[in-house]
PDB file of C-alpha atoms (C1' of nucleotides) in Angstrom:
ATOM      1  CA  MET A   1      36.373 -10.191 -15.208  1.00 56.00           C
ATOM      2  CA  VAL A   2      34.428 -12.236 -17.853  1.00 59.00           C
ATOM      3  CA  ILE A   3      30.800 -13.202 -17.023  1.00 60.00           C
ATOM      4  CA  ARG A   4      30.322 -15.382 -20.209  1.00 56.00           C
ATOM      5  CA  ASP A   5      32.332 -17.380 -22.607  1.00 54.00           C
ATOM      6  CA  LYS A   6      32.731 -16.682 -26.009  1.00 47.00           C
ATOM      7  CA  ILE A   7      31.549 -19.723 -27.017  1.00 44.00           C
ATOM      8  CA  ALA A   8      28.062 -18.695 -25.619  1.00 48.00           C
ATOM      9  CA  ALA A   9      28.067 -15.664 -27.461  1.00 53.00           C
ATOM     10  CA  ASP A  10      25.777 -16.417 -30.301  1.00 60.00           C
ATOM     11  CA  THR A  11      23.104 -17.686 -27.973  1.00 70.00           C
ATOM     12  CA  CYS A  12      21.192 -17.187 -24.870  1.00 69.00           C
ATOM     13  CA  ASP A  13      20.146 -20.312 -23.266  1.00 60.00           C
ATOM     14  CA  VAL A  14      20.856 -20.371 -19.727  1.00 50.00           C
ATOM     15  CA  TYR A  15      22.657 -24.036 -20.563  1.00 45.00           C
ATOM     16  CA  PHE A  16      25.385 -22.306 -22.505  1.00 41.00           C
ATOM     17  CA  VAL A  17      26.219 -19.652 -19.943  1.00 46.00           C
ATOM     18  CA  ASP A  18      29.313 -20.349 -17.885  1.00 53.00           C
ATOM     19  CA  GLU A  19      27.876 -21.199 -14.328  1.00 54.00           C
ATOM     20  CA  ASN A  20      31.058 -20.760 -12.517  1.00 56.00           C
ATOM     21  CA  LYS A  21      31.294 -17.361 -13.498  1.00 56.00           C
ATOM     22  CA  VAL A  22      27.904 -16.260 -13.222  1.00 57.00           C
ATOM     23  CA  GLY A  23      27.931 -17.657  -9.925  1.00 59.00           C
ATOM     24  CA  ALA A  24      30.925 -15.691  -9.000  1.00 63.00           C
ATOM     25  CA  VAL A  25      29.469 -12.762 -10.039  1.00 63.00           C
ATOM     26  CA  GLN A  26      26.184 -13.406  -8.061  1.00 60.00           C
ATOM     27  CA  LYS A  27      28.334 -13.704  -5.195  1.00 61.00           C
ATOM     28  CA  LEU A  28      30.088 -10.633  -5.633  1.00 63.00           C
ATOM     29  CA  LEU A  29      26.805  -8.930  -6.135  1.00 61.00           C
ATOM     30  CA  GLU A  30      25.352 -10.550  -2.997  1.00 59.00           C
ATOM     31  CA  SER A  31      28.765  -9.980  -1.120  1.00 52.00           C
ATOM     32  CA  ILE A  32      28.667  -6.290  -1.395  1.00 60.00           C
ATOM     33  CA  VAL A  33      25.975  -5.048   0.562  1.00 70.00           C
ATOM     34  CA  VAL A  34      27.009  -1.726  -0.177  1.00 73.00           C
ATOM     35  CA  PHE A  35      24.631  -1.957  -3.517  1.00 78.00           C
ATOM     36  CA  SER A  36      21.821  -1.252  -1.431  1.00 79.00           C
ATOM     37  CA  GLU A  37      23.212   1.436   0.606  1.00 80.00           C
ATOM     38  CA  LEU A  38      24.398   3.062  -2.749  1.00 84.00           C
ATOM     39  CA  ALA A  39      21.051   2.710  -4.415  1.00 88.00           C
ATOM     40  CA  GLU A  40      19.829   4.055  -1.025  1.00 89.00           C
ATOM     41  CA  LEU A  41      21.616   7.264  -1.305  1.00 89.00           C
ATOM     42  CA  PHE A  42      21.006   7.958  -4.855  1.00 92.00           C
ATOM     43  CA  LYS A  43      17.434   7.450  -4.154  1.00 95.00           C
ATOM     44  CA  VAL A  44      17.074   9.973  -1.636  1.00 94.00           C
ATOM     45  CA  LEU A  45      18.815  12.621  -3.827  1.00 93.00           C
ATOM     46  CA  GLY A  46      16.525  11.297  -6.501  1.00 94.00           C
ATOM     47  CA  ASP A  47      13.781  13.380  -5.484  1.00 95.00           C
ATOM     48  CA  PRO A  48      12.801  17.241  -6.569  1.00 93.00           C
ATOM     49  CA  THR A  49      12.064  18.315  -3.220  1.00 95.00           C
ATOM     50  CA  ARG A  50      14.982  17.017  -1.467  1.00 96.00           C
ATOM     51  CA  ILE A  51      17.396  17.858  -4.010  1.00 94.00           C
ATOM     52  CA  LYS A  52      16.043  21.447  -3.609  1.00 93.00           C
ATOM     53  CA  ILE A  53      16.530  21.495  -0.022  1.00 95.00           C
ATOM     54  CA  ILE A  54      19.849  20.270  -0.610  1.00 93.00           C
ATOM     55  CA  TYR A  55      20.663  23.096  -2.483  1.00 89.00           C
ATOM     56  CA  ILE A  56      19.266  25.590  -0.597  1.00 90.00           C
ATOM     57  CA  LEU A  57      21.169  24.463   2.515  1.00 92.00           C
ATOM     58  CA  SER A  58      24.174  24.516   0.283  1.00 88.00           C
ATOM     59  CA  VAL A  59      23.808  28.553  -0.002  1.00 84.00           C
ATOM     60  CA  GLU A  60      22.970  28.857   3.495  1.00 86.00           C
ATOM     61  CA  GLU A  61      21.694  27.538   6.896  1.00 91.00           C
ATOM     62  CA  LEU A  62      18.124  27.897   7.407  1.00 93.00           C
ATOM     63  CA  CYS A  63      15.230  26.705   9.661  1.00 94.00           C
ATOM     64  CA  VAL A  64      12.606  24.374   9.021  1.00 95.00           C
ATOM     65  CA  CYS A  65       9.831  26.679   8.211  1.00 93.00           C
ATOM     66  CA  ASP A  66      11.756  29.215   5.738  1.00 92.00           C
ATOM     67  CA  ILE A  67      12.696  26.075   3.816  1.00 94.00           C
ATOM     68  CA  ALA A  68       8.977  25.306   3.447  1.00 94.00           C
ATOM     69  CA  GLY A  69       8.088  29.071   2.916  1.00 90.00           C
ATOM     70  CA  VAL A  70      11.122  29.027   0.103  1.00 89.00           C
ATOM     71  CA  LEU A  71       9.655  25.739  -1.597  1.00 90.00           C
ATOM     72  CA  GLY A  72       5.898  26.577  -1.175  1.00 90.00           C
ATOM     73  CA  LEU A  73       5.469  23.400   0.350  1.00 94.00           C
ATOM     74  CA  SER A  74       4.073  22.545   4.313  1.00 96.00           C
ATOM     75  CA  VAL A  75       6.272  22.661   7.224  1.00 96.00           C
ATOM     76  CA  SER A  76       5.042  19.074   7.810  1.00 97.00           C
ATOM     77  CA  ALA A  77       6.363  17.893   4.405  1.00 98.00           C
ATOM     78  CA  VAL A  78       9.860  19.489   4.725  1.00 98.00           C
ATOM     79  CA  SER A  79      10.256  18.247   8.041  1.00 98.00           C
ATOM     80  CA  HIS A  80       9.680  14.775   6.643  1.00 98.00           C
ATOM     81  CA  GLN A  81      11.835  15.144   4.324  1.00 98.00           C
ATOM     82  CA  LEU A  82      14.656  16.499   6.719  1.00 98.00           C
ATOM     83  CA  ARG A  83      14.379  13.186   8.625  1.00 97.00           C
ATOM     84  CA  THR A  84      14.951  11.263   5.685  1.00 97.00           C
ATOM     85  CA  LEU A  85      18.123  13.563   4.785  1.00 96.00           C
ATOM     86  CA  ARG A  86      19.163  13.110   8.569  1.00 95.00           C
ATOM     87  CA  ASN A  87      18.814   9.656   8.449  1.00 93.00           C
ATOM     88  CA  LEU A  88      21.573   9.279   5.665  1.00 92.00           C
ATOM     89  CA  LYS A  89      23.742  12.147   7.224  1.00 91.00           C
ATOM     90  CA  LEU A  90      23.218  14.202   4.527  1.00 93.00           C
ATOM     91  CA  VAL A  91      22.128  17.263   6.613  1.00 95.00           C
ATOM     92  CA  LYS A  92      22.575  18.075  10.435  1.00 95.00           C
ATOM     93  CA  PHE A  93      20.898  20.467  12.506  1.00 95.00           C
ATOM     94  CA  ARG A  94      21.497  22.977  15.583  1.00 95.00           C
ATOM     95  CA  ARG A  95      18.829  23.535  18.011  1.00 93.00           C
ATOM     96  CA  GLU A  96      18.293  27.426  19.008  1.00 91.00           C
ATOM     97  CA  GLY A  97      15.522  28.094  21.156  1.00 90.00           C
ATOM     98  CA  LYS A  98      12.507  27.059  18.864  1.00 91.00           C
ATOM     99  CA  MET A  99      13.983  26.767  15.894  1.00 93.00           C
ATOM    100  CA  ALA A 100      16.020  24.032  14.321  1.00 95.00           C
ATOM    101  CA  TYR A 101      18.702  25.480  11.926  1.00 95.00           C
ATOM    102  CA  TYR A 102      19.566  22.673   8.997  1.00 96.00           C
ATOM    103  CA  SER A 103      22.720  22.591   6.918  1.00 95.00           C
ATOM    104  CA  LEU A 104      24.733  20.317   4.868  1.00 94.00           C
ATOM    105  CA  ASP A 105      26.458  17.540   6.750  1.00 89.00           C
ATOM    106  CA  ASP A 106      28.885  16.051   4.094  1.00 73.00           C
ATOM    107  CA  ALA A 107      31.078  17.544   1.757  1.00 72.00           C
ATOM    108  CA  HIS A 108      30.726  14.588  -0.611  1.00 74.00           C
ATOM    109  CA  ILE A 109      27.230  15.741  -1.448  1.00 81.00           C
ATOM    110  CA  SER A 110      28.446  18.859  -3.131  1.00 76.00           C
ATOM    111  CA  GLN A 111      30.478  17.060  -5.241  1.00 76.00           C
ATOM    112  CA  LEU A 112      27.954  14.453  -6.070  1.00 79.00           C
ATOM    113  CA  PHE A 113      25.528  17.043  -6.766  1.00 80.00           C
ATOM    114  CA  ASN A 114      28.076  18.876  -9.356  1.00 77.00           C
ATOM    115  CA  GLN A 115      28.768  15.766 -10.773  1.00 76.00           C
ATOM    116  CA  GLY A 116      25.394  14.992 -11.496  1.00 78.00           C
ATOM    117  CA  LEU A 117      25.349  18.490 -13.147  1.00 77.00           C
ATOM    118  CA  GLU A 118      28.055  17.410 -15.188  1.00 75.00           C
ATOM    119  CA  HIS A 119      26.054  14.727 -16.946  1.00 73.00           C
ATOM    120  CA  ILE A 120      22.990  16.323 -17.111  1.00 73.00           C
ATOM    121  CA  LYS A 121      25.234  19.001 -19.298  1.00 69.00           C
ATOM    122  CA  GLU A 122      26.652  16.329 -21.453  1.00 60.00           C
TER     123      GLU A 122
ATOM    124  CA  MET B   1      23.424  34.709  -1.159  1.00 57.00           C
ATOM    125  CA  VAL B   2      21.026  35.440   2.032  1.00 61.00           C
ATOM    126  CA  ILE B   3      17.705  34.019   1.993  1.00 61.00           C
ATOM    127  CA  ARG B   4      16.621  35.755   4.936  1.00 58.00           C
ATOM    128  CA  ASP B   5      17.819  38.841   7.003  1.00 55.00           C
ATOM    129  CA  LYS B   6      19.408  38.457  10.436  1.00 48.00           C
ATOM    130  CA  ILE B   7      16.345  40.706  12.054  1.00 45.00           C
ATOM    131  CA  ALA B   8      14.003  37.463  11.302  1.00 49.00           C
ATOM    132  CA  ALA B   9      16.403  35.139  12.744  1.00 53.00           C
ATOM    133  CA  ASP B  10      14.531  34.593  15.810  1.00 60.00           C
ATOM    134  CA  THR B  11      11.197  33.853  14.610  1.00 69.00           C
ATOM    135  CA  CYS B  12       9.452  32.119  11.790  1.00 70.00           C
ATOM    136  CA  ASP B  13       6.431  34.258  10.721  1.00 59.00           C
ATOM    137  CA  VAL B  14       6.209  34.514   7.074  1.00 50.00           C
ATOM    138  CA  TYR B  15       5.761  38.246   7.551  1.00 44.00           C
ATOM    139  CA  PHE B  16       9.250  38.506   8.695  1.00 41.00           C
ATOM    140  CA  VAL B  17      11.021  36.744   5.956  1.00 46.00           C
ATOM    141  CA  ASP B  18      12.433  38.948   3.516  1.00 52.00           C
ATOM    142  CA  GLU B  19      10.081  38.997   0.712  1.00 54.00           C
ATOM    143  CA  ASN B  20      12.249  39.967  -2.051  1.00 55.00           C
ATOM    144  CA  LYS B  21      15.086  37.440  -1.390  1.00 55.00           C
ATOM    145  CA  VAL B  22      12.551  34.858  -0.801  1.00 56.00           C
ATOM    146  CA  GLY B  23      11.229  35.473  -4.144  1.00 58.00           C
ATOM    147  CA  ALA B  24      14.710  35.719  -5.807  1.00 62.00           C
ATOM    148  CA  VAL B  25      15.387  32.212  -4.459  1.00 62.00           C
ATOM    149  CA  GLN B  26      11.958  30.915  -5.751  1.00 59.00           C
ATOM    150  CA  LYS B  27      12.786  32.045  -9.136  1.00 61.00           C
ATOM    151  CA  LEU B  28      16.115  30.663  -8.952  1.00 62.00           C
ATOM    152  CA  LEU B  29      14.783  27.394  -8.272  1.00 61.00           C
ATOM    153  CA  GLU B  30      12.033  27.600 -10.932  1.00 59.00           C
ATOM    154  CA  SER B  31      14.633  29.020 -13.464  1.00 52.00           C
ATOM    155  CA  ILE B  32      16.934  26.448 -12.945  1.00 59.00           C
ATOM    156  CA  VAL B  33      15.193  23.400 -14.546  1.00 70.00           C
ATOM    157  CA  VAL B  34      17.985  21.551 -13.770  1.00 73.00           C
ATOM    158  CA  PHE B  35      16.927  20.307 -10.530  1.00 79.00           C
ATOM    159  CA  SER B  36      14.301  18.298 -12.047  1.00 79.00           C
ATOM    160  CA  GLU B  37      16.686  16.209 -14.375  1.00 81.00           C
ATOM    161  CA  LEU B  38      19.236  16.018 -11.760  1.00 84.00           C
ATOM    162  CA  ALA B  39      16.973  14.447  -9.298  1.00 89.00           C
ATOM    163  CA  GLU B  40      15.540  12.225 -12.164  1.00 89.00           C
ATOM    164  CA  LEU B  41      19.298  10.974 -12.437  1.00 89.00           C
ATOM    165  CA  PHE B  42      19.802  10.232  -9.263  1.00 92.00           C
ATOM    166  CA  LYS B  43      16.308   8.509  -8.767  1.00 95.00           C
ATOM    167  CA  VAL B  44      17.113   6.301 -11.982  1.00 94.00           C
ATOM    168  CA  LEU B  45      20.530   5.359 -10.029  1.00 93.00           C
ATOM    169  CA  GLY B  46      18.487   4.957  -6.940  1.00 94.00           C
ATOM    170  CA  ASP B  47      17.138   1.340  -7.324  1.00 95.00           C
ATOM    171  CA  PRO B  48      19.211  -1.699  -6.380  1.00 93.00           C
ATOM    172  CA  THR B  49      18.563  -3.702  -9.686  1.00 95.00           C
ATOM    173  CA  ARG B  50      19.476  -0.496 -12.075  1.00 96.00           C
ATOM    174  CA  ILE B  51      22.522   0.081  -9.680  1.00 94.00           C
ATOM    175  CA  LYS B  52      23.699  -3.607 -10.116  1.00 93.00           C
ATOM    176  CA  ILE B  53      22.812  -3.427 -13.838  1.00 95.00           C
ATOM    177  CA  ILE B  54      25.101  -0.367 -14.028  1.00 93.00           C
ATOM    178  CA  TYR B  55      27.988  -1.938 -12.051  1.00 89.00           C
ATOM    179  CA  ILE B  56      27.810  -5.309 -14.147  1.00 90.00           C
ATOM    180  CA  LEU B  57      27.956  -3.400 -17.537  1.00 92.00           C
ATOM    181  CA  SER B  58      30.664  -1.534 -16.025  1.00 88.00           C
ATOM    182  CA  VAL B  59      32.959  -4.858 -15.872  1.00 84.00           C
ATOM    183  CA  GLU B  60      31.766  -6.221 -19.123  1.00 87.00           C
ATOM    184  CA  GLU B  61      29.132  -5.737 -22.357  1.00 91.00           C
ATOM    185  CA  LEU B  62      26.377  -8.319 -22.034  1.00 93.00           C
ATOM    186  CA  CYS B  63      22.975  -8.957 -23.568  1.00 94.00           C
ATOM    187  CA  VAL B  64      19.708  -8.639 -21.589  1.00 95.00           C
ATOM    188  CA  CYS B  65      18.845 -12.379 -20.634  1.00 93.00           C
ATOM    189  CA  ASP B  66      22.719 -12.837 -19.322  1.00 92.00           C
ATOM    190  CA  ILE B  67      21.663  -9.887 -17.345  1.00 94.00           C
ATOM    191  CA  ALA B  68      18.574 -11.293 -16.397  1.00 94.00           C
ATOM    192  CA  GLY B  69      20.440 -14.575 -15.428  1.00 90.00           C
ATOM    193  CA  VAL B  70      23.341 -13.037 -13.208  1.00 89.00           C
ATOM    194  CA  LEU B  71      20.571 -10.938 -11.456  1.00 90.00           C
ATOM    195  CA  GLY B  72      18.139 -13.480 -11.163  1.00 90.00           C
ATOM    196  CA  LEU B  73      15.444 -11.454 -12.764  1.00 93.00           C
ATOM    197  CA  SER B  74      12.910 -12.073 -15.637  1.00 95.00           C
ATOM    198  CA  VAL B  75      14.318 -10.927 -19.148  1.00 96.00           C
ATOM    199  CA  SER B  76      11.207  -8.639 -19.060  1.00 97.00           C
ATOM    200  CA  ALA B  77      11.902  -7.013 -15.939  1.00 98.00           C
ATOM    201  CA  VAL B  78      15.564  -6.035 -16.999  1.00 97.00           C
ATOM    202  CA  SER B  79      14.451  -4.667 -20.512  1.00 98.00           C
ATOM    203  CA  HIS B  80      12.241  -2.426 -18.474  1.00 98.00           C
ATOM    204  CA  GLN B  81      14.875  -1.306 -16.617  1.00 98.00           C
ATOM    205  CA  LEU B  82      17.248  -0.903 -19.460  1.00 98.00           C
ATOM    206  CA  ARG B  83      15.123   1.203 -21.238  1.00 97.00           C
ATOM    207  CA  THR B  84      14.849   3.591 -18.448  1.00 97.00           C
ATOM    208  CA  LEU B  85      18.882   3.558 -18.389  1.00 96.00           C
ATOM    209  CA  ARG B  86      18.381   4.187 -22.011  1.00 95.00           C
ATOM    210  CA  ASN B  87      16.372   6.834 -21.635  1.00 93.00           C
ATOM    211  CA  LEU B  88      19.088   8.785 -19.714  1.00 92.00           C
ATOM    212  CA  LYS B  89      21.485   7.697 -22.192  1.00 91.00           C
ATOM    213  CA  LEU B  90      23.311   5.808 -19.283  1.00 93.00           C
ATOM    214  CA  VAL B  91      23.538   2.991 -21.378  1.00 95.00           C
ATOM    215  CA  LYS B  92      24.003   1.997 -24.924  1.00 95.00           C
ATOM    216  CA  PHE B  93      23.505  -1.035 -27.026  1.00 95.00           C
ATOM    217  CA  ARG B  94      24.360  -2.516 -30.199  1.00 95.00           C
ATOM    218  CA  ARG B  95      22.557  -5.261 -32.008  1.00 93.00           C
ATOM    219  CA  GLU B  96      24.103  -8.370 -33.341  1.00 92.00           C
ATOM    220  CA  GLY B  97      21.790 -10.623 -34.705  1.00 91.00           C
ATOM    221  CA  LYS B  98      19.319 -11.614 -32.320  1.00 91.00           C
ATOM    222  CA  MET B  99      20.986 -10.212 -29.480  1.00 93.00           C
ATOM    223  CA  ALA B 100      21.483  -7.046 -28.074  1.00 95.00           C
ATOM    224  CA  TYR B 101      24.556  -5.938 -26.248  1.00 95.00           C
ATOM    225  CA  TYR B 102      24.705  -3.357 -23.668  1.00 96.00           C
ATOM    226  CA  SER B 103      27.179  -1.424 -22.206  1.00 95.00           C
ATOM    227  CA  LEU B 104      27.773   1.657 -20.304  1.00 94.00           C
ATOM    228  CA  ASP B 105      27.321   5.045 -22.366  1.00 89.00           C
ATOM    229  CA  ASP B 106      28.616   7.717 -19.967  1.00 74.00           C
ATOM    230  CA  ALA B 107      32.180   7.990 -18.207  1.00 72.00           C
ATOM    231  CA  HIS B 108      30.600  10.090 -15.795  1.00 75.00           C
ATOM    232  CA  ILE B 109      28.685   7.438 -14.406  1.00 81.00           C
ATOM    233  CA  SER B 110      31.315   5.491 -13.056  1.00 76.00           C
ATOM    234  CA  GLN B 111      32.752   9.002 -11.478  1.00 76.00           C
ATOM    235  CA  LEU B 112      29.225   9.185  -9.927  1.00 79.00           C
ATOM    236  CA  PHE B 113      29.163   5.395  -8.699  1.00 80.00           C
ATOM    237  CA  ASN B 114      32.383   5.590  -6.977  1.00 76.00           C
ATOM    238  CA  GLN B 115      31.824   9.220  -5.318  1.00 76.00           C
ATOM    239  CA  GLY B 116      28.589   7.423  -3.935  1.00 77.00           C
ATOM    240  CA  LEU B 117      30.785   4.629  -2.580  1.00 77.00           C
ATOM    241  CA  GLU B 118      33.025   7.472  -0.811  1.00 75.00           C
ATOM    242  CA  HIS B 119      30.219   8.878   0.900  1.00 73.00           C
ATOM    243  CA  ILE B 120      28.837   5.399   1.965  1.00 73.00           C
ATOM    244  CA  LYS B 121      32.326   4.393   3.587  1.00 69.00           C
ATOM    245  CA  GLU B 122      32.874   7.564   5.478  1.00 61.00           C
TER     246      GLU B 122
ATOM    247  C1'  DG C   1       6.352 -19.140 -46.181  1.00 78.68           C
ATOM    248  C1'  DT C   2       7.055 -21.512 -41.093  1.00 78.68           C
ATOM    249  C1'  DA C   3       9.533 -21.975 -36.594  1.00 78.68           C
ATOM    250  C1'  DA C   4      12.624 -20.862 -32.882  1.00 78.68           C
ATOM    251  C1'  DC C   5      14.441 -17.560 -30.134  1.00 78.68           C
ATOM    252  C1'  DA C   6      16.014 -12.522 -28.215  1.00 78.68           C
ATOM    253  C1'  DT C   7      13.848  -8.808 -26.902  1.00 78.68           C
ATOM    254  C1'  DT C   8      10.710  -5.069 -26.252  1.00 78.68           C
ATOM    255  C1'  DT C   9       6.181  -3.427 -25.072  1.00 78.68           C
ATOM    256  C1'  DG C  10       1.033  -3.170 -22.643  1.00 78.68           C
ATOM    257  C1'  DA C  11      -1.588  -4.230 -18.778  1.00 78.68           C
ATOM    258  C1'  DA C  12      -2.289  -5.502 -14.357  1.00 78.68           C
ATOM    259  C1'  DC C  13      -1.224  -5.501  -9.688  1.00 78.68           C
ATOM    260  C1'  DA C  14       0.942  -5.319  -5.241  1.00 78.68           C
ATOM    261  C1'  DA C  15       4.270  -2.286  -2.840  1.00 78.68           C
ATOM    262  C1'  DC C  16       6.105   2.019  -2.101  1.00 78.68           C
ATOM    263  C1'  DT C  17       6.418   7.392  -1.595  1.00 78.68           C
ATOM    264  C1'  DG C  18       5.352  12.173  -1.045  1.00 78.68           C
ATOM    265  C1'  DT C  19       2.121  15.251   0.927  1.00 78.68           C
ATOM    266  C1'  DG C  20      -1.480  17.338   4.100  1.00 78.68           C
ATOM    267  C1'  DC C  21      -4.072  17.450   8.193  1.00 78.68           C
ATOM    268  C1'  DA C  22      -4.228  16.939  12.928  1.00 78.68           C
ATOM    269  C1'  DA C  23      -2.265  15.907  17.092  1.00 78.68           C
ATOM    270  C1'  DA C  24       1.696  15.531  20.157  1.00 78.68           C
ATOM    271  C1'  DT C  25       6.317  17.414  21.762  1.00 78.68           C
ATOM    272  C1'  DG C  26       9.363  20.703  23.173  1.00 78.68           C
ATOM    273  C1'  DA C  27      11.125  25.409  24.127  1.00 78.68           C
ATOM    274  C1'  DG C  28      10.724  30.377  25.472  1.00 78.68           C
ATOM    275  C1'  DG C  29       7.780  33.965  27.537  1.00 78.68           C
ATOM    276  C1'  DT C  30       4.247  36.116  30.950  1.00 78.68           C
TER     277       DT C  30
ATOM    278  C1'  DA D   1       0.749  27.207  35.992  1.00 78.68           C
ATOM    279  C1'  DC D   2      -0.599  29.016  31.136  1.00 78.68           C
ATOM    280  C1'  DC D   3      -0.194  30.390  25.916  1.00 78.68           C
ATOM    281  C1'  DT D   4       2.284  30.639  21.733  1.00 78.68           C
ATOM    282  C1'  DC D   5       5.016  29.277  18.164  1.00 78.68           C
ATOM    283  C1'  DA D   6       8.508  26.068  15.681  1.00 78.68           C
ATOM    284  C1'  DT D   7       8.918  21.361  14.705  1.00 78.68           C
ATOM    285  C1'  DT D   8       8.085  16.594  15.073  1.00 78.68           C
ATOM    286  C1'  DT D   9       5.257  12.555  14.271  1.00 78.68           C
ATOM    287  C1'  DG D  10       1.205   9.500  13.231  1.00 78.68           C
ATOM    288  C1'  DC D  11      -2.251   8.539   9.935  1.00 78.68           C
ATOM    289  C1'  DA D  12      -4.708   8.567   5.766  1.00 78.68           C
ATOM    290  C1'  DC D  13      -4.728   8.839   0.722  1.00 78.68           C
ATOM    291  C1'  DA D  14      -3.442   9.740  -4.193  1.00 78.68           C
ATOM    292  C1'  DG D  15       0.509   9.144  -7.105  1.00 78.68           C
ATOM    293  C1'  DT D  16       4.176   6.516  -8.524  1.00 78.68           C
ATOM    294  C1'  DT D  17       7.282   2.370  -9.110  1.00 78.68           C
ATOM    295  C1'  DG D  18       8.969  -2.311 -10.134  1.00 78.68           C
ATOM    296  C1'  DT D  19       7.898  -6.931 -10.896  1.00 78.68           C
ATOM    297  C1'  DT D  20       5.517 -10.417 -13.733  1.00 78.68           C
ATOM    298  C1'  DC D  21       2.614 -12.131 -17.458  1.00 78.68           C
ATOM    299  C1'  DA D  22       1.006 -12.365 -22.037  1.00 78.68           C
ATOM    300  C1'  DA D  23       1.255 -10.666 -26.527  1.00 78.68           C
ATOM    301  C1'  DA D  24       4.056  -8.394 -30.065  1.00 78.68           C
ATOM    302  C1'  DT D  25       8.193  -7.169 -32.546  1.00 78.68           C
ATOM    303  C1'  DG D  26      12.298  -8.369 -34.846  1.00 78.68           C
ATOM    304  C1'  DT D  27      16.087 -11.474 -36.414  1.00 78.68           C
ATOM    305  C1'  DT D  28      17.897 -15.600 -38.071  1.00 78.68           C
ATOM    306  C1'  DA D  29      17.321 -20.350 -40.003  1.00 78.68           C
ATOM    307  C1'  DC D  30      15.107 -23.741 -42.659  1.00 78.68           C
TER     308       DC D  30
END
DNA sequence: GTAACATTTGAACAACTGTGCAAATGAGGT
DNA sequence: ACCTCATTTGCACAGTTGTTCAAATGTTAC
């Protein structure tokens, strides 16, 4: 797909930009609501605390206060973040008495995690 | 790796948590500075504007003001975001006269992009 | 030199986000 | 009934973020 015509390649006045094609791309961007969701997924992964929680849970199923203990955060803070992760179905939990044991809910997450590491290493 | 002992499985008092293993995990978390970088990568991808820019650039190399035109944003806003993307080496640019043509700088990004979509679709 | 244009940069502002505190909820034991 | 403990939730506040405006930078043409 071509967004600009070559004839417009030497200037940036809006006048020269191919209106039809720009319109097409805009429509594409709008129609694909997925972008918002995708950004939301990455945004949730884009916090040090949450990415650590995800890593910890990829190692072992844990309850809230243990996660808090490992991360050195308040139980409340962890619970807040777990809710965020739950909303995007990245983690799940099972109740056992008073405790809530959290674990990863999606296989894709580990893949995203590792692929992200790939980029970091470069 | 085990973070908690089974003996501690029915309570959450810090006293009962295996201090050695918690310490080990904490040390692991600290030593792996990568987590911060990884979170930063995801954070940068976690913005609607930036994810759209990345998508647009995966289609075609474009100059700043055309990206702004397609997204309906000010040139300044786009330039700010492009700098963020440049800092993480997600996009690169070549100068040609007054114009700066941006394109993707990393093959991994497309993969991350698509893998993120996988999760959304579920 | 000046003028025009694309881009970058800094400042300011509103909007959002992560955390801790305190109160509320829920679930087991006595 | 009560008490205890794990978790959740609402609130407040500091810190961060995305945008726009205006000024600065850099490049081309005259």
